[in-house]
mmCIF file with all atom_site columns, C-alpha atoms and ligand atoms in Angstrom:
data_model
loop_
_atom_site.group_PDB
_atom_site.id
_atom_site.type_symbol
_atom_site.label_atom_id
_atom_site.label_alt_id
_atom_site.label_comp_id
_atom_site.label_asym_id
_atom_site.label_entity_id
_atom_site.label_seq_id
_atom_site.pdbx_PDB_ins_code
_atom_site.Cartn_x
_atom_site.Cartn_y
_atom_site.Cartn_z
_atom_site.occupancy
_atom_site.B_iso_or_equiv
_atom_site.pdbx_formal_charge
_atom_site.auth_seq_id
_atom_site.auth_comp_id
_atom_site.auth_asym_id
_atom_site.auth_atom_id
_atom_site.pdbx_PDB_model_num
ATOM   1   C  CA  . MET A 1 1   ? 23.591  -10.517 41.606  1.00 75.00 ? 1   MET A CA  1
ATOM   2   C  CA  . PRO A 1 2   ? 27.123  -9.765  40.486  1.00 84.00 ? 2   PRO A CA  1
ATOM   3   C  CA  . ILE A 1 3   ? 28.072  -11.740 37.213  1.00 87.00 ? 3   ILE A CA  1
ATOM   4   C  CA  . GLN A 1 4   ? 30.261  -14.818 38.402  1.00 89.00 ? 4   GLN A CA  1
ATOM   5   C  CA  . GLU A 1 5   ? 33.657  -15.161 37.011  1.00 88.00 ? 5   GLU A CA  1
ATOM   6   C  CA  . LYS A 1 6   ? 33.122  -18.581 35.498  1.00 88.00 ? 6   LYS A CA  1
ATOM   7   C  CA  . ASP A 1 7   ? 30.254  -16.613 33.078  1.00 89.00 ? 7   ASP A CA  1
ATOM   8   C  CA  . VAL A 1 8   ? 32.614  -14.117 31.882  1.00 91.00 ? 8   VAL A CA  1
ATOM   9   C  CA  . VAL A 1 9   ? 34.010  -15.125 28.228  1.00 90.00 ? 9   VAL A CA  1
ATOM   10  C  CA  . TRP A 1 10  ? 37.381  -13.223 27.494  1.00 90.00 ? 10  TRP A CA  1
ATOM   11  C  CA  . ILE A 1 11  ? 37.789  -12.545 24.039  1.00 89.00 ? 11  ILE A CA  1
ATOM   12  C  CA  . GLU A 1 12  ? 41.431  -11.950 22.929  1.00 89.00 ? 12  GLU A CA  1
ATOM   13  C  CA  . GLU A 1 13  ? 42.071  -9.977  20.142  1.00 89.00 ? 13  GLU A CA  1
ATOM   14  C  CA  . PRO A 1 14  ? 43.423  -12.059 17.308  1.00 88.00 ? 14  PRO A CA  1
ATOM   15  C  CA  . GLU A 1 15  ? 46.876  -11.275 16.061  1.00 90.00 ? 15  GLU A CA  1
ATOM   16  C  CA  . LEU A 1 16  ? 47.363  -10.456 12.345  1.00 90.00 ? 16  LEU A CA  1
ATOM   17  C  CA  . SER A 1 17  ? 49.965  -11.601 10.474  1.00 92.00 ? 17  SER A CA  1
ATOM   18  C  CA  . PHE A 1 18  ? 52.055  -9.189  8.271   1.00 93.00 ? 18  PHE A CA  1
ATOM   19  C  CA  . TRP A 1 19  ? 50.218  -9.449  5.194   1.00 92.00 ? 19  TRP A CA  1
ATOM   20  C  CA  . GLU A 1 20  ? 47.108  -9.008  6.941   1.00 91.00 ? 20  GLU A CA  1
ATOM   21  C  CA  . GLN A 1 21  ? 48.526  -5.856  8.490   1.00 92.00 ? 21  GLN A CA  1
ATOM   22  C  CA  . THR A 1 22  ? 48.967  -4.418  5.304   1.00 94.00 ? 22  THR A CA  1
ATOM   23  C  CA  . PHE A 1 23  ? 45.088  -4.733  4.347   1.00 93.00 ? 23  PHE A CA  1
ATOM   24  C  CA  . LEU A 1 24  ? 46.110  -6.399  0.736   1.00 95.00 ? 24  LEU A CA  1
ATOM   25  C  CA  . PRO A 1 25  ? 44.457  -9.439  1.180   1.00 94.00 ? 25  PRO A CA  1
ATOM   26  C  CA  . ALA A 1 26  ? 41.323  -7.652  2.076   1.00 95.00 ? 26  ALA A CA  1
ATOM   27  C  CA  . VAL A 1 27  ? 41.574  -5.232  -0.602  1.00 96.00 ? 27  VAL A CA  1
ATOM   28  C  CA  . ALA A 1 28  ? 42.028  -8.310  -3.075  1.00 96.00 ? 28  ALA A CA  1
ATOM   29  C  CA  . GLY A 1 29  ? 39.188  -10.014 -1.939  1.00 96.00 ? 29  GLY A CA  1
ATOM   30  C  CA  . GLY A 1 30  ? 36.918  -6.749  -2.234  1.00 97.00 ? 30  GLY A CA  1
ATOM   31  C  CA  . LEU A 1 31  ? 38.286  -6.405  -5.727  1.00 97.00 ? 31  LEU A CA  1
ATOM   32  C  CA  . LYS A 1 32  ? 37.504  -10.127 -6.356  1.00 96.00 ? 32  LYS A CA  1
ATOM   33  C  CA  . VAL A 1 33  ? 33.886  -9.599  -5.382  1.00 93.00 ? 33  VAL A CA  1
ATOM   34  C  CA  . ALA A 1 34  ? 33.485  -6.239  -7.616  1.00 92.00 ? 34  ALA A CA  1
ATOM   35  C  CA  . MET A 1 35  ? 34.704  -8.300  -10.618 1.00 92.00 ? 35  MET A CA  1
ATOM   36  C  CA  . GLN A 1 36  ? 32.324  -10.918 -10.295 1.00 91.00 ? 36  GLN A CA  1
ATOM   37  C  CA  . HIS A 1 37  ? 29.483  -8.674  -10.026 1.00 86.00 ? 37  HIS A CA  1
ATOM   38  C  CA  . THR A 1 38  ? 30.690  -6.725  -13.025 1.00 86.00 ? 38  THR A CA  1
ATOM   39  C  CA  . VAL A 1 39  ? 31.395  -9.826  -15.303 1.00 89.00 ? 39  VAL A CA  1
ATOM   40  C  CA  . ALA A 1 40  ? 28.340  -11.362 -14.195 1.00 86.00 ? 40  ALA A CA  1
ATOM   41  C  CA  . GLN A 1 41  ? 26.141  -8.054  -14.729 1.00 76.00 ? 41  GLN A CA  1
ATOM   42  C  CA  . ARG A 1 42  ? 23.430  -8.984  -12.581 1.00 76.00 ? 42  ARG A CA  1
ATOM   43  C  CA  . SER A 1 43  ? 21.334  -5.746  -12.105 1.00 75.00 ? 43  SER A CA  1
ATOM   44  C  CA  . VAL A 1 44  ? 19.642  -5.182  -8.530  1.00 77.00 ? 44  VAL A CA  1
ATOM   45  C  CA  . THR A 1 45  ? 18.624  -1.695  -8.911  1.00 82.00 ? 45  THR A CA  1
ATOM   46  C  CA  . GLU A 1 46  ? 15.227  -1.474  -10.207 1.00 83.00 ? 46  GLU A CA  1
ATOM   47  C  CA  . GLN A 1 47  ? 15.252  1.130   -13.258 1.00 87.00 ? 47  GLN A CA  1
ATOM   48  C  CA  . TYR A 1 48  ? 12.265  3.131   -12.482 1.00 89.00 ? 48  TYR A CA  1
ATOM   49  C  CA  . PRO A 1 49  ? 10.395  4.652   -14.073 1.00 89.00 ? 49  PRO A CA  1
ATOM   50  C  CA  . GLU A 1 50  ? 11.653  2.940   -17.119 1.00 91.00 ? 50  GLU A CA  1
ATOM   51  C  CA  . GLN A 1 51  ? 11.274  -0.457  -15.368 1.00 89.00 ? 51  GLN A CA  1
ATOM   52  C  CA  . LYS A 1 52  ? 7.852   -0.727  -13.451 1.00 88.00 ? 52  LYS A CA  1
ATOM   53  C  CA  . PRO A 1 53  ? 8.210   -1.978  -9.932  1.00 88.00 ? 53  PRO A CA  1
ATOM   54  C  CA  . ASP A 1 54  ? 7.251   -5.811  -9.049  1.00 84.00 ? 54  ASP A CA  1
ATOM   55  C  CA  . LEU A 1 55  ? 5.177   -5.149  -6.294  1.00 85.00 ? 55  LEU A CA  1
ATOM   56  C  CA  . PRO A 1 56  ? 3.739   -7.798  -3.436  1.00 85.00 ? 56  PRO A CA  1
ATOM   57  C  CA  . LEU A 1 57  ? 0.047   -8.325  -4.129  1.00 82.00 ? 57  LEU A CA  1
ATOM   58  C  CA  . HIS A 1 58  ? -0.741  -7.034  -0.788  1.00 83.00 ? 58  HIS A CA  1
ATOM   59  C  CA  . TYR A 1 59  ? 0.747   -3.789  -1.546  1.00 88.00 ? 59  TYR A CA  1
ATOM   60  C  CA  . ARG A 1 60  ? -1.667  -0.903  -0.291  1.00 91.00 ? 60  ARG A CA  1
ATOM   61  C  CA  . GLY A 1 61  ? -1.768  2.034   -2.823  1.00 93.00 ? 61  GLY A CA  1
ATOM   62  C  CA  . VAL A 1 62  ? -4.104  5.099   -3.430  1.00 95.00 ? 62  VAL A CA  1
ATOM   63  C  CA  . HIS A 1 63  ? -7.637  4.860   -2.216  1.00 95.00 ? 63  HIS A CA  1
ATOM   64  C  CA  . ARG A 1 64  ? -10.915 4.875   -4.074  1.00 95.00 ? 64  ARG A CA  1
ATOM   65  C  CA  . LEU A 1 65  ? -14.416 5.642   -3.312  1.00 96.00 ? 65  LEU A CA  1
ATOM   66  C  CA  . ASN A 1 66  ? -16.964 2.914   -5.297  1.00 94.00 ? 66  ASN A CA  1
ATOM   67  C  CA  . ARG A 1 67  ? -19.643 3.323   -7.226  1.00 95.00 ? 67  ARG A CA  1
ATOM   68  C  CA  . ASP A 1 68  ? -22.737 1.267   -6.886  1.00 92.00 ? 68  ASP A CA  1
ATOM   69  C  CA  . GLU A 1 69  ? -25.064 -0.461  -9.344  1.00 92.00 ? 69  GLU A CA  1
ATOM   70  C  CA  . GLN A 1 70  ? -26.502 2.837   -10.596 1.00 93.00 ? 70  GLN A CA  1
ATOM   71  C  CA  . GLY A 1 71  ? -23.179 4.946   -10.395 1.00 94.00 ? 71  GLY A CA  1
ATOM   72  C  CA  . ARG A 1 72  ? -23.659 6.581   -7.415  1.00 95.00 ? 72  ARG A CA  1
ATOM   73  C  CA  . VAL A 1 73  ? -21.432 6.942   -4.863  1.00 96.00 ? 73  VAL A CA  1
ATOM   74  C  CA  . ARG A 1 74  ? -21.467 3.774   -2.505  1.00 95.00 ? 74  ARG A CA  1
ATOM   75  C  CA  . CYS A 1 75  ? -20.773 6.032   0.677   1.00 96.00 ? 75  CYS A CA  1
ATOM   76  C  CA  . VAL A 1 76  ? -23.548 6.291   3.151   1.00 95.00 ? 76  VAL A CA  1
ATOM   77  C  CA  . ALA A 1 77  ? -21.588 8.667   5.369   1.00 96.00 ? 77  ALA A CA  1
ATOM   78  C  CA  . CYS A 1 78  ? -21.535 6.825   8.303   1.00 95.00 ? 78  CYS A CA  1
ATOM   79  C  CA  . MET A 1 79  ? -17.982 8.145   9.519   1.00 96.00 ? 79  MET A CA  1
ATOM   80  C  CA  . MET A 1 80  ? -16.948 4.761   10.365  1.00 95.00 ? 80  MET A CA  1
ATOM   81  C  CA  . CYS A 1 81  ? -13.576 5.044   8.157   1.00 96.00 ? 81  CYS A CA  1
ATOM   82  C  CA  . ALA A 1 82  ? -13.043 8.494   9.889   1.00 97.00 ? 82  ALA A CA  1
ATOM   83  C  CA  . THR A 1 83  ? -13.324 7.017   13.109  1.00 97.00 ? 83  THR A CA  1
ATOM   84  C  CA  . ALA A 1 84  ? -11.158 4.263   12.575  1.00 96.00 ? 84  ALA A CA  1
ATOM   85  C  CA  . CYS A 1 85  ? -8.506  6.234   10.590  1.00 97.00 ? 85  CYS A CA  1
ATOM   86  C  CA  . PRO A 1 86  ? -5.267  6.411   13.102  1.00 96.00 ? 86  PRO A CA  1
ATOM   87  C  CA  . ALA A 1 87  ? -3.732  9.177   10.921  1.00 97.00 ? 87  ALA A CA  1
ATOM   88  C  CA  . HIS A 1 88  ? -7.218  11.530  11.247  1.00 97.00 ? 88  HIS A CA  1
ATOM   89  C  CA  . CYS A 1 89  ? -6.925  11.990  7.466   1.00 96.00 ? 89  CYS A CA  1
ATOM   90  C  CA  . ILE A 1 90  ? -10.561 11.563  6.328   1.00 98.00 ? 90  ILE A CA  1
ATOM   91  C  CA  . SER A 1 91  ? -12.847 14.366  6.774   1.00 97.00 ? 91  SER A CA  1
ATOM   92  C  CA  . ILE A 1 92  ? -16.622 13.623  5.482   1.00 98.00 ? 92  ILE A CA  1
ATOM   93  C  CA  . VAL A 1 93  ? -19.667 15.902  5.474   1.00 97.00 ? 93  VAL A CA  1
ATOM   94  C  CA  . ALA A 1 94  ? -22.872 14.390  5.323   1.00 97.00 ? 94  ALA A CA  1
ATOM   95  C  CA  . GLU A 1 95  ? -26.147 15.333  3.709   1.00 96.00 ? 95  GLU A CA  1
ATOM   96  C  CA  . ASP A 1 96  ? -29.499 14.154  3.416   1.00 96.00 ? 96  ASP A CA  1
ATOM   97  C  CA  . ALA A 1 97  ? -30.095 11.835  0.831   1.00 94.00 ? 97  ALA A CA  1
ATOM   98  C  CA  . SER A 1 98  ? -33.411 10.671  1.412   1.00 92.00 ? 98  SER A CA  1
ATOM   99  C  CA  . LYS A 1 99  ? -35.285 12.819  -1.090  1.00 91.00 ? 99  LYS A CA  1
ATOM   100 C  CA  . ASP A 1 100 ? -33.303 12.107  -3.999  1.00 92.00 ? 100 ASP A CA  1
ATOM   101 C  CA  . TRP A 1 101 ? -32.172 8.378   -3.288  1.00 93.00 ? 101 TRP A CA  1
ATOM   102 C  CA  . PRO A 1 102 ? -35.288 6.545   -1.285  1.00 92.00 ? 102 PRO A CA  1
ATOM   103 C  CA  . ASP A 1 103 ? -32.906 3.739   -0.334  1.00 91.00 ? 103 ASP A CA  1
ATOM   104 C  CA  . ARG A 1 104 ? -30.439 5.861   1.574   1.00 92.00 ? 104 ARG A CA  1
ATOM   105 C  CA  . ASP A 1 105 ? -30.729 8.376   4.445   1.00 94.00 ? 105 ASP A CA  1
ATOM   106 C  CA  . LYS A 1 106 ? -27.456 9.914   4.037   1.00 95.00 ? 106 LYS A CA  1
ATOM   107 C  CA  . ARG A 1 107 ? -24.662 10.413  1.421   1.00 96.00 ? 107 ARG A CA  1
ATOM   108 C  CA  . PRO A 1 108 ? -21.326 12.395  1.627   1.00 97.00 ? 108 PRO A CA  1
ATOM   109 C  CA  . GLN A 1 109 ? -21.694 15.842  0.443   1.00 97.00 ? 109 GLN A CA  1
ATOM   110 C  CA  . SER A 1 110 ? -18.105 16.522  0.758   1.00 97.00 ? 110 SER A CA  1
ATOM   111 C  CA  . PHE A 1 111 ? -15.669 13.254  1.353   1.00 98.00 ? 111 PHE A CA  1
ATOM   112 C  CA  . VAL A 1 112 ? -11.861 14.624  1.655   1.00 98.00 ? 112 VAL A CA  1
ATOM   113 C  CA  . LEU A 1 113 ? -8.748  12.119  2.186   1.00 97.00 ? 113 LEU A CA  1
ATOM   114 C  CA  . ASP A 1 114 ? -5.401  13.815  2.854   1.00 97.00 ? 114 ASP A CA  1
ATOM   115 C  CA  . GLU A 1 115 ? -3.085  11.336  1.058   1.00 95.00 ? 115 GLU A CA  1
ATOM   116 C  CA  . LEU A 1 116 ? 0.018   13.175  2.673   1.00 95.00 ? 116 LEU A CA  1
ATOM   117 C  CA  . ARG A 1 117 ? -0.996  12.213  5.954   1.00 96.00 ? 117 ARG A CA  1
ATOM   118 C  CA  . CYS A 1 118 ? -2.359  8.816   5.328   1.00 96.00 ? 118 CYS A CA  1
ATOM   119 C  CA  . ILE A 1 119 ? -0.262  5.821   6.407   1.00 95.00 ? 119 ILE A CA  1
ATOM   120 C  CA  . PHE A 1 120 ? -2.004  3.508   4.066   1.00 94.00 ? 120 PHE A CA  1
ATOM   121 C  CA  . CYS A 1 121 ? -2.761  0.848   6.896   1.00 92.00 ? 121 CYS A CA  1
ATOM   122 C  CA  . GLY A 1 122 ? -6.059  0.094   5.378   1.00 92.00 ? 122 GLY A CA  1
ATOM   123 C  CA  . MET A 1 123 ? -8.177  0.282   8.446   1.00 93.00 ? 123 MET A CA  1
ATOM   124 C  CA  . CYS A 1 124 ? -10.867 2.486   6.567   1.00 95.00 ? 124 CYS A CA  1
ATOM   125 C  CA  . GLU A 1 125 ? -11.240 -0.192  4.194   1.00 92.00 ? 125 GLU A CA  1
ATOM   126 C  CA  . GLU A 1 126 ? -11.714 -2.734  6.985   1.00 90.00 ? 126 GLU A CA  1
ATOM   127 C  CA  . ALA A 1 127 ? -14.162 -0.469  8.959   1.00 92.00 ? 127 ALA A CA  1
ATOM   128 C  CA  . CYS A 1 128 ? -16.417 0.275   6.119   1.00 93.00 ? 128 CYS A CA  1
ATOM   129 C  CA  . PRO A 1 129 ? -19.622 -1.469  6.136   1.00 91.00 ? 129 PRO A CA  1
ATOM   130 C  CA  . CYS A 1 130 ? -20.611 -1.056  2.716   1.00 90.00 ? 130 CYS A CA  1
ATOM   131 C  CA  . ASP A 1 131 ? -17.178 -1.344  0.733   1.00 90.00 ? 131 ASP A CA  1
ATOM   132 C  CA  . ALA A 1 132 ? -17.235 2.074   -0.176  1.00 94.00 ? 132 ALA A CA  1
ATOM   133 C  CA  . ILE A 1 133 ? -13.650 2.915   0.382   1.00 95.00 ? 133 ILE A CA  1
ATOM   134 C  CA  . GLU A 1 134 ? -11.242 0.661   -0.871  1.00 93.00 ? 134 GLU A CA  1
ATOM   135 C  CA  . LEU A 1 135 ? -7.085  0.572   -1.493  1.00 94.00 ? 135 LEU A CA  1
ATOM   136 C  CA  . THR A 1 136 ? -5.847  -0.062  -4.965  1.00 93.00 ? 136 THR A CA  1
ATOM   137 C  CA  . SER A 1 137 ? -2.363  -0.739  -6.399  1.00 91.00 ? 137 SER A CA  1
ATOM   138 C  CA  . ILE A 1 138 ? -1.794  2.520   -7.836  1.00 93.00 ? 138 ILE A CA  1
ATOM   139 C  CA  . TYR A 1 139 ? 1.737   3.609   -6.531  1.00 92.00 ? 139 TYR A CA  1
ATOM   140 C  CA  . ASP A 1 140 ? 2.800   6.340   -8.525  1.00 90.00 ? 140 ASP A CA  1
ATOM   141 C  CA  . LEU A 1 141 ? 1.484   9.167   -6.361  1.00 89.00 ? 141 LEU A CA  1
ATOM   142 C  CA  . THR A 1 142 ? 2.963   12.253  -7.078  1.00 89.00 ? 142 THR A CA  1
ATOM   143 C  CA  . GLY A 1 143 ? 1.885   16.081  -6.615  1.00 90.00 ? 143 GLY A CA  1
ATOM   144 C  CA  . GLN A 1 144 ? 3.228   19.782  -6.682  1.00 93.00 ? 144 GLN A CA  1
ATOM   145 C  CA  . THR A 1 145 ? 1.113   21.120  -4.081  1.00 94.00 ? 145 THR A CA  1
ATOM   146 C  CA  . ARG A 1 146 ? -0.901  19.869  -0.591  1.00 93.00 ? 146 ARG A CA  1
ATOM   147 C  CA  . GLU A 1 147 ? -3.995  20.764  -2.720  1.00 93.00 ? 147 GLU A CA  1
ATOM   148 C  CA  . GLN A 1 148 ? -3.298  17.923  -5.269  1.00 93.00 ? 148 GLN A CA  1
ATOM   149 C  CA  . MET A 1 149 ? -2.538  15.406  -2.721  1.00 95.00 ? 149 MET A CA  1
ATOM   150 C  CA  . THR A 1 150 ? -5.981  16.361  -0.936  1.00 96.00 ? 150 THR A CA  1
ATOM   151 C  CA  . PHE A 1 151 ? -8.221  13.925  -2.872  1.00 96.00 ? 151 PHE A CA  1
ATOM   152 C  CA  . THR A 1 152 ? -12.172 14.920  -3.183  1.00 97.00 ? 152 THR A CA  1
ATOM   153 C  CA  . LYS A 1 153 ? -15.020 13.002  -3.457  1.00 97.00 ? 153 LYS A CA  1
ATOM   154 C  CA  . ASP A 1 154 ? -14.899 13.403  -7.463  1.00 97.00 ? 154 ASP A CA  1
ATOM   155 C  CA  . LYS A 1 155 ? -10.985 12.193  -7.299  1.00 96.00 ? 155 LYS A CA  1
ATOM   156 C  CA  . LEU A 1 156 ? -11.569 9.296   -5.250  1.00 97.00 ? 156 LEU A CA  1
ATOM   157 C  CA  . LEU A 1 157 ? -14.449 8.114   -7.650  1.00 97.00 ? 157 LEU A CA  1
ATOM   158 C  CA  . SER A 1 158 ? -12.500 8.846   -10.770 1.00 96.00 ? 158 SER A CA  1
ATOM   159 C  CA  . ILE A 1 159 ? -9.780  6.361   -9.234  1.00 96.00 ? 159 ILE A CA  1
ATOM   160 C  CA  . TYR A 1 160 ? -12.721 3.692   -8.942  1.00 95.00 ? 160 TYR A CA  1
ATOM   161 C  CA  . ASP A 1 161 ? -13.653 4.632   -12.623 1.00 96.00 ? 161 ASP A CA  1
ATOM   162 C  CA  . GLN A 1 162 ? -9.780  3.902   -13.438 1.00 94.00 ? 162 GLN A CA  1
ATOM   163 C  CA  . THR A 1 163 ? -9.370  0.834   -11.472 1.00 93.00 ? 163 THR A CA  1
ATOM   164 C  CA  . LYS A 1 164 ? -12.419 -1.016  -11.263 1.00 91.00 ? 164 LYS A CA  1
ATOM   165 C  CA  . ASP A 1 165 ? -11.438 -3.211  -14.376 1.00 91.00 ? 165 ASP A CA  1
ATOM   166 C  CA  . ASN A 1 166 ? -8.018  -4.089  -12.861 1.00 88.00 ? 166 ASN A CA  1
ATOM   167 C  CA  . PRO A 1 167 ? -7.781  -7.469  -11.669 1.00 84.00 ? 167 PRO A CA  1
ATOM   168 C  CA  . ARG A 1 168 ? -5.369  -6.412  -8.887  1.00 84.00 ? 168 ARG A CA  1
ATOM   169 C  CA  . ASP A 1 169 ? -7.640  -4.137  -7.501  1.00 85.00 ? 169 ASP A CA  1
ATOM   170 C  CA  . PRO A 1 170 ? -9.042  -3.450  -4.895  1.00 85.00 ? 170 PRO A CA  1
ATOM   171 C  CA  . VAL A 1 171 ? -6.117  -4.547  -2.357  1.00 82.00 ? 171 VAL A CA  1
ATOM   172 C  CA  . ARG A 1 172 ? -8.288  -6.207  0.385   1.00 69.00 ? 172 ARG A CA  1
ATOM   173 C  CA  . THR A 1 173 ? -6.792  -5.959  3.911   1.00 58.00 ? 173 THR A CA  1
ATOM   174 C  CA  . HIS A 1 174 ? -8.859  -8.361  5.731   1.00 52.00 ? 174 HIS A CA  1
ATOM   175 C  CA  . ARG A 1 175 ? -7.314  -9.407  9.110   1.00 47.00 ? 175 ARG A CA  1
ATOM   176 C  CA  . GLY A 1 176 ? -5.586  -12.501 8.873   1.00 44.00 ? 176 GLY A CA  1
ATOM   177 C  CA  . ARG A 1 177 ? -5.455  -12.515 4.999   1.00 46.00 ? 177 ARG A CA  1
ATOM   178 C  CA  . LEU A 1 178 ? -4.236  -10.667 2.359   1.00 45.00 ? 178 LEU A CA  1
ATOM   179 C  CA  . GLY A 1 179 ? -7.725  -10.743 0.479   1.00 45.00 ? 179 GLY A CA  1
ATOM   180 C  CA  . CYS A 1 180 ? -9.011  -11.691 -2.939  1.00 46.00 ? 180 CYS A CA  1
ATOM   181 C  CA  . ALA A 1 181 ? -6.398  -9.900  -4.915  1.00 44.00 ? 181 ALA A CA  1
ATOM   182 C  CA  . SER A 1 182 ? -3.754  -12.656 -3.315  1.00 44.00 ? 182 SER A CA  1
ATOM   183 C  CA  . GLU A 1 183 ? -5.271  -15.401 -4.472  1.00 47.00 ? 183 GLU A CA  1
ATOM   184 C  CA  . LEU A 1 184 ? -5.195  -14.887 -7.746  1.00 46.00 ? 184 LEU A CA  1
ATOM   185 C  CA  . GLU A 1 185 ? -2.183  -15.774 -10.103 1.00 44.00 ? 185 GLU A CA  1
ATOM   186 C  CA  . ARG A 1 186 ? 0.111   -12.637 -9.834  1.00 43.00 ? 186 ARG A CA  1
ATOM   187 C  CA  . GLN A 1 187 ? -0.898  -10.274 -12.622 1.00 47.00 ? 187 GLN A CA  1
ATOM   188 C  CA  . PRO A 1 188 ? 1.214   -7.294  -14.204 1.00 48.00 ? 188 PRO A CA  1
ATOM   189 C  CA  . LEU A 1 189 ? -0.063  -3.884  -12.620 1.00 48.00 ? 189 LEU A CA  1
ATOM   190 C  CA  . SER A 1 190 ? -1.019  -2.837  -16.300 1.00 47.00 ? 190 SER A CA  1
ATOM   191 C  CA  . ALA A 1 191 ? -3.164  -5.899  -16.857 1.00 44.00 ? 191 ALA A CA  1
ATOM   192 C  CA  . THR A 1 192 ? -6.909  -5.468  -17.310 1.00 41.00 ? 192 THR A CA  1
ATOM   193 C  CA  . SER A 1 193 ? -9.748  -7.733  -17.720 1.00 40.00 ? 193 SER A CA  1
ATOM   194 C  CA  . PRO A 1 194 ? -13.482 -6.712  -18.206 1.00 39.00 ? 194 PRO A CA  1
ATOM   195 C  CA  . LYS A 1 195 ? -14.821 -8.234  -15.014 1.00 43.00 ? 195 LYS A CA  1
ATOM   196 C  CA  . PRO A 1 196 ? -12.893 -7.388  -11.630 1.00 41.00 ? 196 PRO A CA  1
ATOM   197 C  CA  . PRO A 1 197 ? -13.055 -10.177 -9.118  1.00 42.00 ? 197 PRO A CA  1
ATOM   198 C  CA  . GLU A 1 198 ? -15.816 -10.319 -6.839  1.00 47.00 ? 198 GLU A CA  1
ATOM   199 C  CA  . SER A 1 199 ? -15.070 -9.747  -3.378  1.00 45.00 ? 199 SER A CA  1
ATOM   200 C  CA  . PRO A 1 200 ? -15.925 -12.013 -0.316  1.00 42.00 ? 200 PRO A CA  1
ATOM   201 C  CA  . ARG A 1 201 ? -17.981 -9.279  1.491   1.00 45.00 ? 201 ARG A CA  1
ATOM   202 C  CA  . ALA A 1 202 ? -19.693 -8.328  -1.804  1.00 44.00 ? 202 ALA A CA  1
ATOM   203 C  CA  . LYS A 1 203 ? -20.897 -11.622 -2.501  1.00 44.00 ? 203 LYS A CA  1
ATOM   204 C  CA  . LYS A 1 204 ? -22.608 -11.481 1.029   1.00 41.00 ? 204 LYS A CA  1
ATOM   205 C  CA  . GLN A 1 205 ? -24.497 -8.190  0.050   1.00 39.00 ? 205 GLN A CA  1
HETATM 206 S  S1  . SF4 B 2 .   ? -5.312  3.909   5.110   1.00 50.33 ? 301 SF4 B S1  1
HETATM 207 FE FE1 . SF4 B 2 .   ? -5.109  4.247   7.309   1.00 50.33 ? 301 SF4 B FE1 1
HETATM 208 S  S2  . SF4 B 2 .   ? -4.549  6.279   7.437   1.00 50.33 ? 301 SF4 B S2  1
HETATM 209 FE FE2 . SF4 B 2 .   ? -4.943  5.970   5.428   1.00 50.33 ? 301 SF4 B FE2 1
HETATM 210 S  S3  . SF4 B 2 .   ? -6.878  6.903   5.329   1.00 50.33 ? 301 SF4 B S3  1
HETATM 211 FE FE3 . SF4 B 2 .   ? -7.341  4.732   5.547   1.00 50.33 ? 301 SF4 B FE3 1
HETATM 212 S  S4  . SF4 B 2 .   ? -7.339  4.441   7.734   1.00 50.33 ? 301 SF4 B S4  1
HETATM 213 FE FE4 . SF4 B 2 .   ? -6.786  6.530   7.367   1.00 50.33 ? 301 SF4 B FE4 1
HETATM 214 S  S1  . SF4 B 2 .   ? -16.573 5.192   3.113   1.00 50.33 ? 302 SF4 B S1  1
HETATM 215 FE FE1 . SF4 B 2 .   ? -17.729 3.415   4.129   1.00 50.33 ? 302 SF4 B FE1 1
HETATM 216 S  S2  . SF4 B 2 .   ? -17.031 3.708   6.359   1.00 50.33 ? 302 SF4 B S2  1
HETATM 217 FE FE2 . SF4 B 2 .   ? -16.632 5.746   5.229   1.00 50.33 ? 302 SF4 B FE2 1
HETATM 218 S  S3  . SF4 B 2 .   ? -18.379 7.235   5.679   1.00 50.33 ? 302 SF4 B S3  1
HETATM 219 FE FE3 . SF4 B 2 .   ? -18.453 5.852   3.663   1.00 50.33 ? 302 SF4 B FE3 1
HETATM 220 S  S4  . SF4 B 2 .   ? -19.656 4.275   4.078   1.00 50.33 ? 302 SF4 B S4  1
HETATM 221 FE FE4 . SF4 B 2 .   ? -18.792 5.179   6.150   1.00 50.33 ? 302 SF4 B FE4 1
#
């Protein structure tokens, strides 16, 4: 259906005065704003790395593989996280654990997570039936080679050791809520506490 003439709004180009045509008022206005910011000296740029970023509580950073009460890897090699991962960045090789660990059928012989491919969506954490894989608030992830950014089981376990006492970790990604970390009063990233908050899922176990 063609557009009706009455529905068309014609916009007239405004006529510029002599001074507006010289652009001097616009230049003066710009200089005024620049001077106001110079005098106020309000910095909006974070001076990283000297100044640590003020990240939101639901910021999802580097993964960790949790340990159980006996210090063993909590993962039972069920492959749920690898199946749920939309970026296909988790590779697990399972092995029989029943001989050494009577309470387990399987454990991961190798667990490799490619942090370069990861999109930090948190679906692995959500899919894990035993709270074995979680995301942390660690954000300064760097490496000089691809191999350094490919995290093995030992490296992921060492991140658990490093973050288990940080009250901001783990960053929970339950659907519809941010997780227990978001329910705490905002904590600085460097803050540590002897007791990490107990997760709602852990309470159920
Ligand atoms: S955070 Fe998302 S992309 Fe990264 S490993 Fe987990 S499921 Fe895969
Ligand atoms: S981390 Fe969790 S979901 Fe992934 S294989 Fe281990 S137990 Fe299964």
